[in-house]
Amino acid sequence: MNLIKLRYEFLLLVIASYLILNHGAMLVRVPPIGTSGLPIGEMLVLIFAATLAFEVRRAPSFGVVAPLFPLFAWWALAVFQILIALPKHGFWAVRDASHVIESTFLWIGFTVAAAPGFFERFSKWLRTVLNIGALYALLFPFREVLEQLSPKLSAPGGYSAPIFFNYISAGLVPLTAAARWLIDRASYFGIPALLLAGGMIIYSIVVFQMRTTYLQIAALLLVMTAIRPRIALQISIGMMFGFVALLLVLSTGIEITGRLGEKFSLDFLFQHISAIWGAGGEGKVHDAAQGVNQRLGWWLKLWQQMNESLQSLLFGLGYGIPLTDFYFTGDVRVREPHNSLVSIAARQGLVGLFFFVWLQCAFLAIWLRCYRWCARSGALLWKNNLLIMGVFFVLLWILSIGEDAFEKPYNAITYYFLWGVILRVNFEILAPNGRLRREFSPVARHALDG
């Protein structure tokens, strides 16, 4: 195995660990002792930076397809703010800017995807990881027992967590896997994709008990209705079958307890959905509803702080300072206000937020261009790949509304890596004899041969 292939295999292994283990993988450091080691994500950044001289030849091709102006403007603002905050806040100035630092995986993904054989390898890898992630999610009911068997690592924030069975972004991979089964029309053990997907979606609702899941499912249905109506219909039918099966199980007297420690029932479901907009409830549902007002309080306070001067309004409060005054059990400070757009606005101001949103809109335009080309050219495999990744992006965007999703390295690194791969796909499409045309597009390959 040559060094290029070894490097991208290691990268795919790390990304897979982030997708499946999320918070636990984020705590893995080199050396793996104490809290001062280098996280494996940042280690990859250094590895690719050290080999940058060998990748300079790819810079012109990256510049052809990447939205350079909003990207470089966003980076430049972040670097300037880090340099200002570093003398005063030290490590935390860099830690709070992790989202921007990890966006360098856009370049890393683009670079790695240029390796021979990567496109085919990636397609298999993506499906394997999602399947493993879905199976891993099925162990959630046993997490309290399994956590005791997992090694634990310390975090710079002053807490320790198990490497395995964290399930912080619990619904992200299972819901993406459910959509993928329908997109690929996959079946396992004779069970059709419709039933597999419907079962996994209902399982995610019942067991994970996260309000974000309802919004993610709604967004998934809307997106599929616009792009692939057949899949939206299948999701609806699959959920109906899954819900009927759930009611049959509950009718036997079996009690199902989820993440919040609440027994699932129709009454719980309606109260939990109502908690999205802060409506009251009982027990943990009431606590969840109260959390909405708490988040709104954080966001309002940050907006008031930003408006204290024109500089802070335009360029933010900077890095190194926590954005909330809330503490978890054990005096662990909550540094982000559980909304990634609010975090970006608070730290980088309206200017930073503008460039970030511009960047995301540019990504979306690139995705649409690639998807339409694949649809026209008969590149079914990559049409499906793009749709699967698109589902992941939409689910992560929804998660970032009520959580600090992009401030978690395991989310941000995966997100920008996948966008880097899509940028490479875009470049190969634009190239007259690109690999995607030669290898995966029957229509375009026929035209080239002719």
XYZ file of C-alpha atoms in Angstrom:
450
model
C 0.000 0.000 0.000
C 1.551 3.319 -1.041
C 1.644 6.344 1.231
C -1.156 8.177 -0.613
C -3.559 5.280 -0.176
C -2.442 4.721 3.426
C -3.137 8.375 4.185
C -6.668 8.345 2.808
C -7.462 4.992 4.433
C -6.443 6.462 7.796
C -8.539 9.545 7.078
C -11.598 7.415 6.241
C -11.068 5.450 9.459
C -11.031 8.661 11.517
C -14.112 10.075 9.777
C -15.923 6.763 10.337
C -15.059 6.871 14.044
C -16.406 10.423 14.265
C -19.655 9.432 12.569
C -20.243 6.373 14.739
C -18.609 7.205 18.095
C -18.873 11.022 17.851
C -18.017 12.491 21.270
C -15.870 9.552 22.334
C -13.748 9.693 19.178
C -13.362 13.448 19.626
C -11.584 12.875 22.954
C -8.941 10.558 21.490
C -5.586 12.332 21.569
C -1.957 11.723 20.760
C -0.475 10.861 23.216
C -3.635 9.302 24.695
C -3.015 10.502 28.255
C -4.113 13.611 30.101
C -5.889 16.497 28.335
C -2.978 18.164 26.568
C -2.529 15.713 23.704
C -3.342 16.534 20.108
C -6.837 15.422 18.960
C -6.715 13.042 16.008
C -8.661 15.484 13.841
C -6.120 18.227 14.349
C -3.350 15.657 13.903
C -4.732 14.960 10.428
C -4.679 18.674 9.672
C -0.986 18.762 10.605
C -0.249 15.655 8.505
C -1.812 17.233 5.437
C -0.168 20.576 6.176
C 3.220 18.833 6.398
C 2.649 17.261 2.982
C 1.245 20.447 1.479
C 4.247 20.816 -0.822
C 3.216 17.587 -2.553
C -0.356 18.827 -2.990
C 0.301 22.341 -4.328
C -0.394 21.080 -7.832
C -4.025 20.592 -6.783
C -4.443 24.232 -5.729
C -5.482 25.487 -9.200
C -8.134 22.758 -9.520
C -9.439 23.536 -6.023
C -9.653 27.184 -6.980
C -11.745 26.322 -10.026
C -14.594 24.779 -8.038
C -14.357 26.093 -4.449
C -16.200 29.277 -3.366
C -12.910 30.962 -2.527
C -14.050 34.492 -1.715
C -16.484 33.707 1.144
C -14.210 30.888 2.342
C -11.040 32.976 2.516
C -12.891 35.985 3.937
C -14.346 33.790 6.699
C -10.936 32.265 7.403
C -9.169 35.632 7.415
C -11.606 37.081 9.940
C -11.187 34.027 12.185
C -7.378 34.124 12.032
C -7.394 37.817 12.926
C -9.704 37.178 15.901
C -7.624 34.211 17.096
C -4.441 36.307 17.051
C -6.163 39.022 19.084
C -7.580 36.580 21.649
C -4.555 34.287 21.960
C -2.426 36.400 24.348
C -5.326 36.831 26.765
C -7.214 33.554 26.552
C -4.568 31.085 25.370
C -5.847 27.584 24.561
C -9.513 28.573 24.666
C -9.065 31.098 21.868
C -8.067 28.232 19.578
C -10.631 25.797 21.016
C -13.522 28.202 20.423
C -12.381 28.616 16.812
C -12.361 24.855 16.199
C -15.241 25.091 13.706
C -13.224 27.344 11.418
C -10.038 25.322 11.867
C -11.848 22.101 11.025
C -13.282 23.612 7.859
C -9.799 22.965 6.408
C -11.128 19.437 5.853
C -12.770 20.956 2.805
C -9.299 21.037 1.234
C -8.362 17.676 2.749
C -11.459 15.987 1.336
C -10.820 17.514 -2.086
C -7.188 16.404 -2.023
C -7.837 12.845 -0.861
C -10.638 12.365 -3.391
C -8.057 12.870 -6.165
C -6.354 9.588 -5.222
C -6.736 6.754 -7.752
C -9.640 4.463 -6.899
C -11.048 6.825 -4.266
C -14.484 7.304 -5.834
C -15.251 3.585 -5.837
C -13.752 3.104 -2.373
C -15.759 6.021 -1.002
C -19.084 4.643 -2.256
C -18.540 1.351 -0.424
C -17.170 3.105 2.667
C -20.155 5.444 2.959
C -22.678 2.614 2.936
C -20.662 0.419 5.290
C -20.267 3.203 7.844
C -23.972 4.051 7.774
C -24.904 0.391 8.255
C -22.499 0.024 11.176
C -23.796 3.290 12.646
C -27.380 2.035 12.428
C -26.446 -1.231 14.170
C -24.522 0.725 16.805
C -27.617 2.837 17.440
C -29.558 -0.336 18.290
C -27.321 -0.750 21.362
C -28.584 2.512 22.849
C -31.034 0.857 25.300
C -28.080 -0.966 26.874
C -25.764 2.054 27.030
C -25.686 2.375 30.830
C -24.281 -1.128 31.165
C -22.002 -0.857 28.131
C -20.556 2.502 29.225
C -19.096 0.799 32.273
C -17.078 -1.469 29.981
C -15.705 1.384 27.876
C -12.393 3.114 28.572
C -12.790 6.765 29.535
C -10.825 9.829 28.478
C -10.538 13.286 30.015
C -11.528 16.445 28.171
C -10.017 19.938 28.488
C -13.377 21.119 29.818
C -12.772 19.250 33.050
C -14.885 16.147 32.590
C -14.324 12.573 31.477
C -16.428 10.499 29.090
C -16.393 6.949 27.711
C -15.013 6.418 24.223
C -17.942 4.177 23.312
C -21.718 4.509 23.738
C -21.988 8.307 24.067
C -24.722 8.889 21.477
C -24.463 12.697 21.615
C -25.663 13.188 18.015
C -27.820 10.097 18.350
C -30.254 10.420 15.449
C -27.925 11.785 12.792
C -26.438 8.549 11.432
C -29.491 6.254 11.917
C -31.781 8.681 10.056
C -29.222 9.090 7.273
C -28.924 5.303 7.081
C -32.709 4.977 6.843
C -32.798 7.405 3.916
C -29.862 5.602 2.296
C -31.677 2.245 2.333
C -34.551 3.815 0.439
C -32.291 5.708 -1.960
C -30.383 2.523 -2.851
C -33.481 0.298 -2.610
C -31.471 -1.913 -0.285
C -32.844 -4.912 1.583
C -31.287 -7.091 4.279
C -32.365 -10.565 5.449
C -35.281 -10.334 3.048
C -36.646 -7.182 4.740
C -37.415 -4.468 2.148
C -35.949 -0.987 2.469
C -39.356 0.534 3.197
C -39.792 -1.495 6.386
C -36.151 -1.117 7.426
C -36.273 2.663 7.045
C -39.646 3.046 8.714
C -38.542 0.884 11.625
C -35.326 2.843 12.122
C -37.121 6.198 12.036
C -39.719 5.090 14.601
C -36.937 3.559 16.717
C -35.094 6.915 16.680
C -38.251 8.732 17.820
C -39.054 6.289 20.619
C -35.617 5.559 22.026
C -33.551 8.716 21.497
C -36.365 11.055 22.634
C -34.802 14.136 21.055
C -37.017 17.005 19.915
C -34.627 17.662 17.061
C -35.554 14.264 15.611
C -39.079 15.441 14.820
C -37.750 18.467 12.963
C -35.185 16.342 11.128
C -37.858 13.920 9.931
C -40.049 16.808 8.779
C -37.115 18.355 6.904
C -36.252 14.982 5.353
C -39.818 14.590 4.072
C -39.839 18.115 2.625
C -36.509 17.657 0.848
C -37.467 14.287 -0.575
C -40.850 15.609 -1.693
C -39.016 18.253 -3.713
C -36.271 15.996 -5.115
C -37.455 12.357 -5.008
C -41.219 12.224 -4.221
C -41.197 8.430 -4.382
C -38.834 8.280 -1.410
C -40.937 10.775 0.569
C -43.952 8.523 0.022
C -41.963 5.449 1.063
C -40.776 7.184 4.231
C -44.378 8.020 5.122
C -45.596 4.468 4.455
C -42.618 2.945 6.282
C -43.254 5.149 9.318
C -46.924 4.113 9.262
C -45.975 0.430 9.363
C -43.400 1.128 12.072
C -45.921 3.055 14.146
C -48.515 0.288 13.865
C -45.890 -2.244 15.008
C -45.030 0.053 17.937
C -48.685 0.283 18.999
C -48.969 -3.500 18.889
C -45.931 -3.820 21.148
C -47.283 -1.235 23.602
C -50.687 -2.931 23.642
C -49.072 -6.045 25.156
C -48.092 -4.045 28.220
C -44.392 -3.841 27.348
C -42.924 -0.518 28.502
C -40.235 1.243 26.461
C -38.049 3.778 28.245
C -35.956 6.185 26.177
C -33.105 8.656 26.655
C -35.041 10.982 28.958
C -35.981 8.108 31.235
C -39.641 8.547 30.278
C -41.844 5.660 29.233
C -43.002 6.117 25.676
C -46.707 6.682 25.060
C -48.846 8.716 22.693
C -49.350 11.287 25.449
C -45.572 11.550 25.896
C -45.127 11.937 22.126
C -47.587 14.830 21.864
C -46.143 16.577 24.926
C -42.596 16.135 23.647
C -43.463 17.588 20.245
C -45.120 20.532 22.005
C -41.908 21.058 23.991
C -40.220 22.141 20.736
C -41.815 25.577 21.129
C -41.623 25.598 24.927
C -45.057 24.245 25.815
C -45.268 22.709 29.252
C -45.469 19.070 30.216
C -44.537 16.777 33.044
C -41.257 15.377 34.306
C -38.388 15.456 31.824
C -40.690 16.843 29.121
C -41.276 19.890 31.307
C -37.505 20.249 31.750
C -37.050 20.050 27.982
C -39.679 22.751 27.459
C -37.916 24.974 29.999
C -34.730 24.513 28.001
C -36.305 26.406 25.098
C -36.714 29.531 27.223
C -33.193 29.076 28.537
C -31.771 28.993 25.004
C -33.822 32.014 23.965
C -32.451 33.829 27.025
C -28.871 33.023 25.997
C -29.479 34.223 22.432
C -31.142 37.459 23.533
C -28.340 38.232 25.971
C -25.706 37.663 23.277
C -27.594 39.921 20.878
C -27.618 42.644 23.542
C -23.874 42.212 24.095
C -23.227 42.427 20.364
C -25.203 45.680 20.170
C -23.048 47.366 22.796
C -20.798 48.713 20.025
C -20.655 48.827 16.243
C -17.428 46.788 16.319
C -18.954 43.936 18.332
C -22.074 43.991 16.136
C -20.075 43.709 12.920
C -17.163 41.539 14.104
C -18.491 39.790 17.204
C -17.313 39.216 20.745
C -14.333 37.129 19.653
C -12.876 33.800 20.760
C -11.724 32.605 24.172
C -14.794 33.653 26.152
C -17.733 31.379 27.041
C -21.001 32.486 25.480
C -23.210 31.342 28.360
C -23.059 31.545 32.144
C -24.487 28.042 32.578
C -22.700 25.136 34.267
C -23.353 21.421 34.006
C -23.034 19.132 37.009
C -19.425 19.156 38.155
C -18.846 22.842 37.306
C -18.415 22.132 33.594
C -18.993 25.390 31.721
C -21.330 25.406 28.717
C -19.387 27.585 26.279
C -21.798 27.622 23.330
C -25.476 28.737 23.261
C -26.798 25.597 21.512
C -27.284 27.180 18.107
C -24.414 27.220 15.638
C -25.595 30.296 13.750
C -25.903 32.201 17.024
C -22.386 31.043 17.998
C -20.952 32.250 14.687
C -22.753 35.587 14.949
C -21.688 36.071 18.569
C -18.040 35.266 17.913
C -17.596 36.751 14.429
C -20.399 39.276 14.220
C -22.740 39.926 11.335
C -19.790 40.028 8.935
C -18.644 36.521 9.885
C -22.215 35.231 9.767
C -22.694 36.742 6.309
C -19.634 34.990 4.879
C -20.577 31.688 6.543
C -24.118 31.738 5.114
C -22.740 32.752 1.723
C -20.386 29.755 1.861
C -23.235 27.355 2.653
C -25.361 28.748 -0.184
C -22.417 28.278 -2.555
C -22.068 24.672 -1.387
C -25.751 24.079 -2.049
C -25.449 25.463 -5.584
C -22.495 23.122 -6.241
C -24.464 20.144 -4.916
C -27.391 20.940 -7.210
C -25.086 21.234 -10.216
C -23.456 17.866 -9.499
C -26.755 16.133 -8.773
C -28.343 17.363 -11.995
C -25.316 16.283 -14.021
C -25.419 12.802 -12.508
C -29.158 12.561 -13.203
C -28.694 13.610 -16.852
C -25.634 11.454 -17.442
C -26.913 8.229 -15.909
C -24.320 8.215 -13.111
C -26.735 6.456 -10.763
C -24.164 5.524 -8.114
C -22.996 9.089 -7.652
C -26.491 10.477 -7.944
C -27.314 8.305 -4.932
C -24.068 9.236 -3.156
C -24.869 12.923 -3.496
C -28.402 12.432 -2.222
C -27.193 10.437 0.787
C -24.669 13.149 1.654
C -27.337 15.782 1.042
C -29.583 14.072 3.599
C -26.737 14.134 6.122
C -26.192 17.864 5.507
C -29.879 18.702 5.962
C -30.101 16.680 9.181
C -26.976 18.394 10.531
C -28.323 21.839 9.626
C -31.508 21.069 11.556
C -29.488 19.759 14.500
C -27.521 23.026 14.578
C -30.722 24.994 15.290
C -31.063 23.655 18.825
C -27.547 22.353 19.477
C -23.965 23.530 18.991
C -23.607 21.006 16.166
C -20.861 22.728 14.185
C -18.866 23.432 17.330
C -18.486 19.674 17.818
C -15.415 18.488 15.844
C -16.929 15.099 15.032
C -19.742 16.890 13.168
C -17.747 19.723 11.593
C -14.872 17.536 10.359
C -17.249 15.051 8.742
C -19.326 17.847 7.217
C -16.435 19.649 5.536
C -14.726 16.431 4.474
C -17.869 15.373 2.604
C -18.138 18.787 0.988
C -14.506 18.448 -0.091
C -15.375 15.180 -1.812
C -18.284 16.898 -3.571
C -15.978 19.679 -4.735
C -13.773 16.997 -6.285
C -16.814 15.456 -7.947
C -17.641 18.880 -9.363
C -14.114 19.252 -10.715
C -14.218 15.816 -12.349
C -17.539 16.690 -13.949
C -16.113 19.910 -15.368
C -12.980 18.172 -16.664
C -13.498 17.024 -20.296
C -12.241 13.521 -19.500
C -12.712 13.465 -15.731
C -12.668 10.232 -13.755
C -16.345 10.479 -12.856
C -17.212 10.644 -16.537
C -14.999 7.691 -17.413
C -15.876 5.420 -14.504
C -19.449 6.041 -13.412
C -21.448 7.707 -16.156
C -22.732 5.366 -18.893
C -24.081 8.247 -21.011
C -20.955 10.382 -20.751
C -18.689 7.348 -21.244
C -20.560 6.428 -24.435
C -20.091 9.989 -25.687
C -16.362 9.894 -24.907
C -15.960 6.526 -26.613
C -17.907 7.738 -29.614
